[in-house]
Tab-separated table of C-alpha atoms and ligand atoms in Angstrom:
chain	number	residue	atom	x	y	z
A	667	MET	CA	7.054	-51.093	-80.399
A	668	SER	CA	5.205	-48.960	-77.911
A	669	GLU	CA	1.802	-49.914	-76.591
A	670	PRO	CA	-1.130	-48.237	-78.359
A	671	VAL	CA	-2.269	-45.334	-76.235
A	672	GLN	CA	-5.777	-45.906	-74.917
A	673	THR	CA	-7.840	-42.794	-74.601
A	674	PRO	CA	-9.969	-42.959	-71.471
A	675	PRO	CA	-13.690	-42.465	-72.085
A	676	THR	CA	-14.949	-38.963	-71.514
A	677	PHE	CA	-17.789	-38.588	-69.090
A	678	PRO	CA	-20.235	-35.700	-69.335
A	679	ARG	CA	-19.666	-33.292	-66.464
A	680	ARG	CA	-22.129	-33.553	-63.627
A	681	ILE	CA	-21.935	-31.870	-60.213
A	682	PHE	CA	-22.903	-33.697	-57.028
A	683	SER	CA	-22.488	-32.749	-53.388
A	684	GLY	CA	-24.042	-33.442	-50.020
A	685	ILE	CA	-24.420	-32.081	-46.511
A	686	GLN	CA	-25.389	-34.041	-43.407
A	687	PRO	CA	-28.584	-32.938	-41.679
A	688	SER	CA	-27.032	-33.826	-38.331
A	689	GLY	CA	-27.561	-30.338	-36.898
A	690	GLY	CA	-28.243	-26.834	-38.126
A	691	LEU	CA	-26.240	-25.458	-41.051
A	692	THR	CA	-23.250	-23.356	-40.008
A	693	LEU	CA	-21.408	-20.454	-41.587
A	694	GLY	CA	-18.719	-23.051	-42.455
A	695	ASN	CA	-21.255	-25.099	-44.427
A	696	TYR	CA	-22.524	-21.942	-46.077
A	697	LEU	CA	-19.186	-20.480	-47.165
A	698	GLY	CA	-17.349	-23.774	-47.772
A	699	ALA	CA	-20.164	-25.551	-49.567
A	700	LEU	CA	-23.648	-24.079	-49.973
A	701	LYS	CA	-22.677	-20.677	-51.419
A	702	ARG	CA	-20.540	-22.489	-53.959
A	703	PHE	CA	-23.332	-24.960	-54.787
A	704	VAL	CA	-25.470	-21.956	-55.702
A	705	GLU	CA	-22.760	-20.490	-57.960
A	706	LYS	CA	-22.413	-23.839	-59.763
A	707	GLN	CA	-26.034	-23.620	-60.924
A	708	ASP	CA	-24.977	-20.942	-63.394
A	709	GLU	CA	-22.281	-22.998	-65.101
A	710	GLY	CA	-24.632	-24.875	-67.397
A	711	ILE	CA	-23.763	-28.252	-65.848
A	712	GLU	CA	-26.340	-30.476	-64.157
A	713	THR	CA	-26.264	-29.965	-60.379
A	714	ILE	CA	-27.449	-32.579	-57.869
A	715	TYR	CA	-27.535	-31.744	-54.150
A	716	CYS	CA	-28.324	-34.208	-51.429
A	717	LEU	CA	-29.154	-34.077	-47.726
A	718	VAL	CA	-27.296	-37.161	-46.592
A	719	ASP	CA	-29.576	-38.455	-43.846
A	720	MET	CA	-28.062	-41.963	-44.080
A	721	HIS	CA	-24.653	-40.501	-43.274
A	722	ALA	CA	-26.152	-38.549	-40.385
A	723	ILE	CA	-27.252	-41.742	-38.588
A	724	THR	CA	-23.695	-43.103	-38.475
A	725	VAL	CA	-23.782	-41.326	-35.117
A	726	TRP	CA	-26.943	-41.312	-32.992
A	727	GLN	CA	-29.757	-39.029	-34.188
A	728	ASP	CA	-33.035	-38.492	-32.417
A	729	PRO	CA	-35.676	-39.398	-35.062
A	730	VAL	CA	-37.886	-36.370	-34.446
A	731	LYS	CA	-34.909	-34.008	-34.623
A	732	LEU	CA	-33.459	-35.716	-37.693
A	733	ARG	CA	-36.663	-35.161	-39.642
A	734	GLN	CA	-36.823	-31.536	-38.487
A	735	GLN	CA	-33.157	-30.893	-39.300
A	736	THR	CA	-33.504	-32.457	-42.754
A	737	ARG	CA	-36.390	-30.115	-43.569
A	738	GLU	CA	-34.503	-27.186	-42.073
A	739	ALA	CA	-31.408	-27.981	-44.153
A	740	ALA	CA	-33.584	-28.212	-47.277
A	741	ALA	CA	-35.096	-24.826	-46.402
A	742	GLY	CA	-31.544	-23.492	-45.917
A	743	PHE	CA	-30.490	-24.720	-49.347
A	744	ILE	CA	-33.487	-23.107	-51.036
A	745	ALA	CA	-33.172	-19.890	-49.015
A	746	ALA	CA	-29.481	-19.651	-49.958
A	747	GLY	CA	-30.391	-19.851	-53.642
A	748	ILE	CA	-30.650	-23.496	-54.670
A	749	ASP	CA	-33.499	-23.466	-57.146
A	750	PRO	CA	-35.323	-26.814	-57.215
A	751	ARG	CA	-36.229	-26.155	-60.841
A	752	ARG	CA	-32.572	-25.866	-61.819
A	753	SER	CA	-30.956	-28.323	-59.390
A	754	ILE	CA	-32.039	-31.702	-58.131
A	755	LEU	CA	-32.499	-31.419	-54.353
A	756	PHE	CA	-33.437	-34.471	-52.292
A	757	ASN	CA	-32.680	-36.501	-49.194
A	758	GLN	CA	-30.460	-39.535	-49.667
A	759	SER	CA	-32.649	-42.182	-48.013
A	760	GLN	CA	-35.410	-41.700	-50.619
A	761	VAL	CA	-33.141	-42.988	-53.389
A	762	THR	CA	-32.175	-46.562	-52.569
A	763	ALA	CA	-29.581	-46.747	-55.356
A	764	HIS	CA	-27.132	-45.091	-52.911
A	765	VAL	CA	-27.126	-47.977	-50.436
A	766	GLU	CA	-27.244	-50.589	-53.179
A	767	LEU	CA	-24.057	-49.191	-54.669
A	768	ALA	CA	-22.512	-48.661	-51.233
A	769	TRP	CA	-22.676	-52.410	-50.572
A	770	ILE	CA	-20.785	-53.139	-53.775
A	771	PHE	CA	-18.224	-50.498	-52.770
A	772	ASN	CA	-17.924	-52.049	-49.295
A	773	CYS	CA	-16.687	-55.131	-51.113
A	774	ILE	CA	-14.239	-53.100	-53.236
A	775	ALA	CA	-12.760	-50.812	-50.557
A	776	ARG	CA	-10.130	-52.269	-48.207
A	777	MET	CA	-10.180	-52.118	-44.407
A	778	GLY	CA	-6.771	-50.428	-44.481
A	779	TRP	CA	-8.062	-47.592	-46.653
A	780	MET	CA	-10.898	-46.899	-44.257
A	781	SER	CA	-8.662	-47.091	-41.182
A	782	ARG	CA	-6.544	-44.262	-42.552
A	783	MET	CA	-9.441	-41.787	-42.802
A	784	THR	CA	-8.708	-38.881	-40.480
A	785	GLN	CA	-12.412	-38.003	-40.081
A	786	PHE	CA	-13.061	-41.531	-38.786
A	787	LYS	CA	-10.101	-41.310	-36.417
A	788	ASP	CA	-11.290	-37.900	-35.162
A	789	LYS	CA	-14.892	-38.985	-34.697
A	790	ALA	CA	-14.048	-42.366	-33.182
A	791	GLY	CA	-11.321	-40.976	-30.927
A	792	LYS	CA	-10.282	-43.432	-28.236
A	793	ASN	CA	-13.618	-45.142	-28.603
A	794	SER	CA	-13.046	-46.899	-31.933
A	795	GLU	CA	-14.314	-50.308	-30.685
A	796	ASN	CA	-17.597	-48.740	-29.748
A	797	VAL	CA	-18.575	-46.643	-32.769
A	798	SER	CA	-20.999	-47.899	-35.398
A	799	LEU	CA	-19.904	-50.028	-38.308
A	800	GLY	CA	-21.661	-47.397	-40.446
A	801	LEU	CA	-19.215	-44.732	-39.274
A	802	PHE	CA	-16.317	-46.881	-40.463
A	803	ALA	CA	-17.961	-47.499	-43.847
A	804	TYR	CA	-19.062	-43.843	-44.182
A	805	PRO	CA	-16.631	-42.984	-47.035
A	806	SER	CA	-17.838	-45.960	-49.054
A	807	LEU	CA	-21.423	-44.647	-48.933
A	808	MET	CA	-20.095	-41.216	-49.857
A	809	ALA	CA	-18.339	-42.692	-52.916
A	810	ALA	CA	-21.617	-44.411	-53.804
A	811	ASP	CA	-23.512	-41.095	-53.533
A	812	ILE	CA	-21.221	-39.619	-56.146
A	813	MET	CA	-20.804	-42.640	-58.425
A	814	ALA	CA	-24.532	-43.456	-58.519
A	815	TYR	CA	-24.721	-40.406	-60.807
A	816	LYS	CA	-21.292	-40.837	-62.410
A	817	ALA	CA	-20.678	-37.323	-61.117
A	818	THR	CA	-17.396	-35.780	-62.198
A	819	ASP	CA	-17.193	-32.616	-60.073
A	820	VAL	CA	-17.721	-32.459	-56.333
A	821	PRO	CA	-17.631	-29.080	-54.564
A	822	VAL	CA	-16.675	-29.531	-50.889
A	823	GLY	CA	-14.741	-27.916	-48.051
A	824	GLU	CA	-11.120	-28.856	-47.365
A	825	ASP	CA	-12.039	-31.500	-44.747
A	826	GLN	CA	-13.565	-33.756	-47.443
A	827	LYS	CA	-10.455	-33.998	-49.629
A	828	GLN	CA	-9.325	-37.342	-48.230
A	829	HIS	CA	-12.793	-38.848	-48.702
A	830	LEU	CA	-12.792	-37.786	-52.334
A	831	GLU	CA	-9.372	-39.344	-52.868
A	832	LEU	CA	-10.813	-42.556	-51.479
A	833	CYS	CA	-13.742	-42.233	-53.889
A	834	ARG	CA	-11.212	-42.091	-56.717
A	835	ASP	CA	-9.434	-45.174	-55.366
A	836	ILE	CA	-12.694	-47.110	-55.182
A	837	ALA	CA	-13.674	-46.104	-58.742
A	838	ILE	CA	-10.220	-47.046	-60.067
A	839	LYS	CA	-10.238	-50.405	-58.280
A	840	PHE	CA	-13.749	-51.202	-59.516
A	841	ASN	CA	-12.758	-50.344	-63.100
A	842	ASN	CA	-9.585	-52.461	-62.789
A	843	ASP	CA	-11.143	-55.451	-61.022
A	844	TYR	CA	-13.963	-55.757	-63.553
A	845	LYS	CA	-11.888	-54.560	-66.523
A	846	VAL	CA	-14.326	-51.813	-67.420
A	847	ASP	CA	-14.132	-48.054	-67.844
A	848	TYR	CA	-17.396	-47.640	-66.033
A	849	PHE	CA	-16.814	-44.989	-63.392
A	850	PRO	CA	-15.305	-41.537	-63.922
A	851	ILE	CA	-12.520	-40.345	-61.648
A	852	VAL	CA	-13.906	-37.424	-59.652
A	853	GLU	CA	-12.431	-33.970	-59.442
A	854	PRO	CA	-12.683	-32.395	-55.994
A	855	LEU	CA	-13.606	-28.704	-56.266
A	856	ILE	CA	-12.075	-27.118	-53.170
A	857	GLU	CA	-12.050	-23.477	-54.142
A	858	GLY	CA	-12.130	-20.016	-52.641
A	859	VAL	CA	-10.920	-18.478	-49.380
A	860	ALA	CA	-13.397	-20.200	-47.088
A	861	THR	CA	-12.634	-23.867	-47.699
A	862	ARG	CA	-11.893	-24.201	-43.983
A	863	VAL	CA	-13.793	-21.798	-41.746
A	864	MET	CA	-12.445	-22.070	-38.213
A	865	SER	CA	-14.162	-22.018	-34.820
A	866	LEU	CA	-14.775	-18.555	-33.351
A	867	ARG	CA	-13.385	-19.832	-30.019
A	868	ASP	CA	-10.248	-21.528	-31.363
A	869	GLY	CA	-8.637	-20.592	-34.675
A	870	THR	CA	-6.981	-23.993	-34.976
A	871	LYS	CA	-10.254	-25.969	-34.915
A	872	LYS	CA	-12.789	-26.293	-37.733
A	873	MET	CA	-16.150	-24.568	-37.238
A	874	SER	CA	-18.534	-27.481	-36.805
A	875	LYS	CA	-22.207	-28.163	-36.101
A	876	SER	CA	-21.111	-30.811	-33.623
A	877	ASP	CA	-18.929	-28.518	-31.464
A	878	PRO	CA	-20.442	-28.492	-27.945
A	879	SER	CA	-20.039	-24.691	-27.736
A	880	ASP	CA	-22.680	-22.757	-29.683
A	881	GLN	CA	-20.432	-19.676	-29.343
A	882	SER	CA	-17.898	-21.427	-31.603
A	883	ARG	CA	-20.107	-21.168	-34.664
A	884	ILE	CA	-22.619	-19.017	-36.488
A	885	ASN	CA	-25.733	-20.972	-37.389
A	886	LEU	CA	-27.872	-20.036	-40.367
A	887	THR	CA	-30.776	-19.832	-37.920
A	888	ASP	CA	-29.065	-17.255	-35.637
A	889	ASP	CA	-30.738	-13.848	-35.518
A	890	ALA	CA	-28.897	-10.557	-36.060
A	891	ASP	CA	-28.188	-10.031	-32.336
A	892	MET	CA	-26.777	-13.520	-31.906
A	893	ILE	CA	-24.521	-13.127	-34.944
A	894	ALA	CA	-23.222	-9.737	-33.763
A	895	ASN	CA	-22.725	-11.059	-30.242
A	896	LYS	CA	-20.782	-14.143	-31.359
A	897	ILE	CA	-18.510	-12.069	-33.588
A	898	ARG	CA	-17.944	-9.511	-30.808
A	899	LYS	CA	-16.937	-12.318	-28.429
A	900	ALA	CA	-14.850	-14.206	-31.024
A	901	LYS	CA	-11.369	-15.004	-29.762
A	902	THR	CA	-8.605	-12.791	-31.202
A	903	ASP	CA	-5.132	-11.592	-30.284
A	904	THR	CA	-4.580	-7.998	-29.191
A	905	ASP	CA	-2.611	-6.662	-32.182
A	906	PRO	CA	-4.170	-4.490	-34.862
A	907	LEU	CA	-4.696	-6.002	-38.319
A	908	PRO	CA	-1.486	-6.171	-40.349
A	909	ASP	CA	-0.885	-4.354	-43.629
A	910	SER	CA	-0.308	-7.512	-45.662
A	911	VAL	CA	-1.777	-11.026	-45.821
A	912	GLU	CA	1.622	-12.465	-44.815
A	913	GLY	CA	1.179	-10.690	-41.475
A	914	LEU	CA	-1.717	-13.088	-40.703
A	915	LYS	CA	0.505	-16.144	-40.950
A	916	ASP	CA	0.807	-16.994	-37.255
A	917	ARG	CA	-2.482	-15.407	-36.247
A	918	PRO	CA	-5.114	-18.119	-36.890
A	919	GLU	CA	-8.028	-16.248	-35.278
A	920	ALA	CA	-7.310	-12.986	-37.110
A	921	ARG	CA	-6.823	-14.838	-40.366
A	922	ASN	CA	-10.112	-16.654	-39.921
A	923	LEU	CA	-12.093	-13.449	-39.386
A	924	VAL	CA	-10.431	-11.800	-42.397
A	925	ASN	CA	-11.193	-14.855	-44.551
A	926	ILE	CA	-14.818	-14.881	-43.395
A	927	TYR	CA	-15.111	-11.201	-44.280
A	928	ALA	CA	-13.508	-11.815	-47.686
A	929	ALA	CA	-15.785	-14.776	-48.472
A	930	LEU	CA	-18.947	-12.936	-47.413
A	931	ALA	CA	-18.010	-9.822	-49.407
A	932	ASP	CA	-16.686	-11.796	-52.419
A	933	LEU	CA	-13.330	-10.054	-52.084
A	934	ALA	CA	-9.760	-11.335	-51.959
A	935	PRO	CA	-8.309	-11.371	-48.411
A	936	ALA	CA	-5.585	-8.975	-49.656
A	937	LYS	CA	-8.268	-6.409	-50.474
A	938	VAL	CA	-9.815	-6.752	-47.018
A	939	ILE	CA	-6.382	-6.283	-45.430
A	940	GLN	CA	-5.795	-3.250	-47.602
A	941	ASP	CA	-9.068	-1.700	-46.414
A	942	PHE	CA	-8.506	-2.522	-42.730
A	943	ALA	CA	-4.693	-2.266	-42.418
A	944	GLY	CA	-3.806	-1.130	-38.907
A	945	ALA	CA	-7.420	-1.359	-37.665
A	946	GLN	CA	-8.109	-2.677	-34.164
A	947	PHE	CA	-10.578	-5.541	-33.707
A	948	GLY	CA	-12.822	-2.972	-32.016
A	949	THR	CA	-13.292	-1.529	-35.510
A	950	PHE	CA	-13.053	-4.675	-37.617
A	951	LYS	CA	-15.457	-6.853	-35.627
A	952	PRO	CA	-18.463	-4.480	-35.890
A	953	ALA	CA	-17.808	-4.151	-39.643
A	954	LEU	CA	-17.704	-7.944	-39.965
A	955	ALA	CA	-20.854	-8.317	-37.864
A	956	GLU	CA	-22.689	-5.809	-40.031
A	957	LEU	CA	-21.615	-7.605	-43.205
A	958	ALA	CA	-22.517	-11.036	-41.799
A	959	VAL	CA	-25.965	-9.843	-40.739
A	960	ALA	CA	-26.558	-8.179	-44.124
A	961	LYS	CA	-25.637	-11.373	-45.989
A	962	LEU	CA	-27.165	-13.959	-43.657
A	963	SER	CA	-30.383	-12.419	-42.355
A	964	PRO	CA	-32.217	-12.565	-45.713
A	965	ILE	CA	-31.367	-16.304	-45.800
A	966	THR	CA	-32.508	-16.807	-42.201
A	967	GLY	CA	-35.747	-14.927	-42.910
A	968	GLU	CA	-36.503	-16.997	-45.992
A	969	MET	CA	-35.686	-20.221	-44.115
A	970	THR	CA	-38.153	-19.317	-41.380
A	971	ARG	CA	-40.807	-18.596	-43.997
A	972	LEU	CA	-40.216	-21.902	-45.803
A	973	MET	CA	-40.281	-23.860	-42.531
A	974	LYS	CA	-43.892	-22.765	-42.006
A	975	ASP	CA	-44.879	-25.143	-44.810
A	976	PRO	CA	-43.109	-28.465	-44.141
A	977	ALA	CA	-45.433	-30.297	-46.561
A	978	GLU	CA	-44.139	-28.132	-49.403
A	979	ILE	CA	-40.528	-28.941	-48.427
A	980	ASP	CA	-41.353	-32.656	-48.395
A	981	ARG	CA	-42.961	-32.293	-51.803
A	982	ILE	CA	-39.825	-30.648	-53.224
A	983	LEU	CA	-37.630	-33.400	-51.749
A	984	GLY	CA	-39.931	-36.075	-53.148
A	985	LYS	CA	-39.835	-34.594	-56.612
A	986	GLY	CA	-36.043	-34.259	-56.412
A	987	ALA	CA	-35.802	-37.900	-55.315
A	988	ASP	CA	-37.837	-38.986	-58.365
A	989	GLN	CA	-35.482	-37.076	-60.651
A	990	ALA	CA	-32.405	-38.447	-58.868
A	991	ASP	CA	-33.759	-41.993	-59.001
A	992	ALA	CA	-34.311	-41.735	-62.759
A	993	ILE	CA	-30.583	-41.020	-63.215
A	994	ALA	CA	-29.166	-43.396	-60.598
A	995	ARG	CA	-31.361	-46.448	-61.232
A	996	PRO	CA	-29.911	-47.483	-64.630
A	997	ILE	CA	-26.351	-46.626	-63.526
A	998	VAL	CA	-26.583	-48.867	-60.454
A	999	ASP	CA	-28.501	-51.642	-62.264
A	1000	LYS	CA	-25.632	-51.834	-64.726
A	1001	VAL	CA	-23.158	-52.165	-61.828
A	1002	TYR	CA	-25.071	-55.201	-60.527
A	1003	ASP	CA	-24.909	-56.660	-64.003
A	1004	ILE	CA	-21.151	-56.045	-64.280
A	1005	VAL	CA	-20.623	-57.691	-60.880
A	1006	GLY	CA	-22.545	-60.796	-62.014
A	1007	MET	CA	-25.832	-60.573	-60.161
A	1008	ILE	CA	-28.908	-62.145	-61.748
A	1009	ARG	CA	-31.668	-59.538	-62.169
A	1010	SER	CA	-34.636	-61.473	-63.525
A	1011	ARG	CA	-37.661	-60.060	-61.710
A	1012	GLN	CA	-40.548	-59.025	-63.886
A	1013	VAL	CA	-41.719	-55.551	-62.992
B	2039	AMP	P1	-20.962	-31.603	-43.096
B	2039	AMP	O1	-21.591	-30.570	-42.237
B	2039	AMP	O2	-19.837	-32.300	-42.403
B	2039	AMP	O3	-21.936	-32.526	-43.739
B	2039	AMP	O4	-20.270	-30.798	-44.288
B	2039	AMP	C1	-20.961	-30.411	-45.460
B	2039	AMP	C2	-20.085	-29.571	-46.362
B	2039	AMP	O5	-19.697	-28.368	-45.706
B	2039	AMP	C3	-18.781	-30.273	-46.783
B	2039	AMP	O6	-18.474	-29.903	-48.123
B	2039	AMP	C4	-17.771	-29.694	-45.837
B	2039	AMP	O7	-16.462	-29.721	-46.353
B	2039	AMP	C5	-18.283	-28.265	-45.686
B	2039	AMP	N1	-17.872	-27.695	-44.397
B	2039	AMP	C6	-18.253	-28.122	-43.168
B	2039	AMP	N2	-17.667	-27.383	-42.208
B	2039	AMP	C7	-16.883	-26.479	-42.862
B	2039	AMP	C8	-16.009	-25.430	-42.414
B	2039	AMP	N3	-15.834	-25.172	-41.126
B	2039	AMP	N4	-15.379	-24.700	-43.364
B	2039	AMP	C9	-15.564	-24.954	-44.686
B	2039	AMP	N5	-16.352	-25.917	-45.166
B	2039	AMP	C10	-17.020	-26.684	-44.264
B	2040	LIG	N1	-19.105	-36.464	-46.018
B	2040	LIG	C1	-19.607	-35.172	-46.370
B	2040	LIG	C2	-19.414	-34.231	-45.182
B	2040	LIG	O1	-19.534	-34.605	-44.067
B	2040	LIG	C3	-21.049	-35.206	-46.779
B	2040	LIG	C4	-21.244	-36.036	-48.006
B	2040	LIG	C5	-21.844	-37.259	-48.078
B	2040	LIG	C6	-20.846	-35.706	-49.315
B	2040	LIG	N2	-21.865	-37.698	-49.338
B	2040	LIG	C7	-21.252	-36.787	-50.139
B	2040	LIG	C8	-20.170	-34.622	-49.868
B	2040	LIG	C9	-20.984	-36.810	-51.501
B	2040	LIG	C10	-19.915	-34.649	-51.242
B	2040	LIG	C11	-20.317	-35.724	-52.038
B	2040	LIG	O2	-19.194	-33.104	-45.371
């Protein structure tokens, strides 16, 4: 006789994602994450967005700059279209459920799993004996961020795929070890043409806020001249644009610029290629710069306006943290109960 089939519990869909306030937001963050976070607000599913300041300090952060960058990132989210009335927006350290769950996950995750994380290997480099313990445990805190809300859908750029697989492994192991169906198994949402925006100086490297060269990235705080200048100086080959997307295959820099154009214009790369087939970069780059300025400068302007009132930003983050806490608190309390911790304080 066959085993009775057990139907797994269904979890209500909930969207969670985070960005580190470890520097200014880049065009990569915007196209790979933030722009998509905004779109998700219209899907009728609860959206929770977090500035992960606890992740940021896994590498050294100057305290004054960290506070400034967290406010600036919050302003960037709101300026890009995150509506604090429709989404929960907060900074991670204000909701202690994240670290409480992260400790439990530190005891679930295995050293071997963490050692295989490519982001850790990249960030630690040859210096792995000398990086913080927090950097090693980073993916466990990330899993806790998501599972503290039993989130089911996580929009991210391509570079976070491995971390989300680890989040699934942790959730599965927790459910198995404690014989519960407590945590959902997350779905990574890695969608669109800009899931990996590359450096403007090297088409094989990811555009990153931590790249030492400011010319390698477009920051959401760059003004129109800076954006145009960086695009004009972006590395390319000397050939004109091809007449099909396949023609971009071995041309990482050209492909990157076409993908950026497509993502900013909400077009398929094939359509961009169709419009610019045979064009020289002398023609394409000014068109891209014009588009980038048109799309980004309203965001930059709104960010600057919001940054004039830091108290209002702090108020929004505080209110978001209260809302987040109300969801996470019972979920994480129940975890402590499942694990066997006595919780007998009178409050
Ligand atoms: P981070 O800046 O590392 O905290 O990344 C925050 C979000 O932006 C994550 O979902 C990343 O996958 C995404 N992201 C960061 N850099 C890029 C990039 N160059 N292209 C696409 N997505 C990116
Ligand atoms: N690790 C992510 C990054 O660097 C940021 C992050 C932290 C995150 N916690 C998260 C993303 C939870 C999605 C969900 O990009």
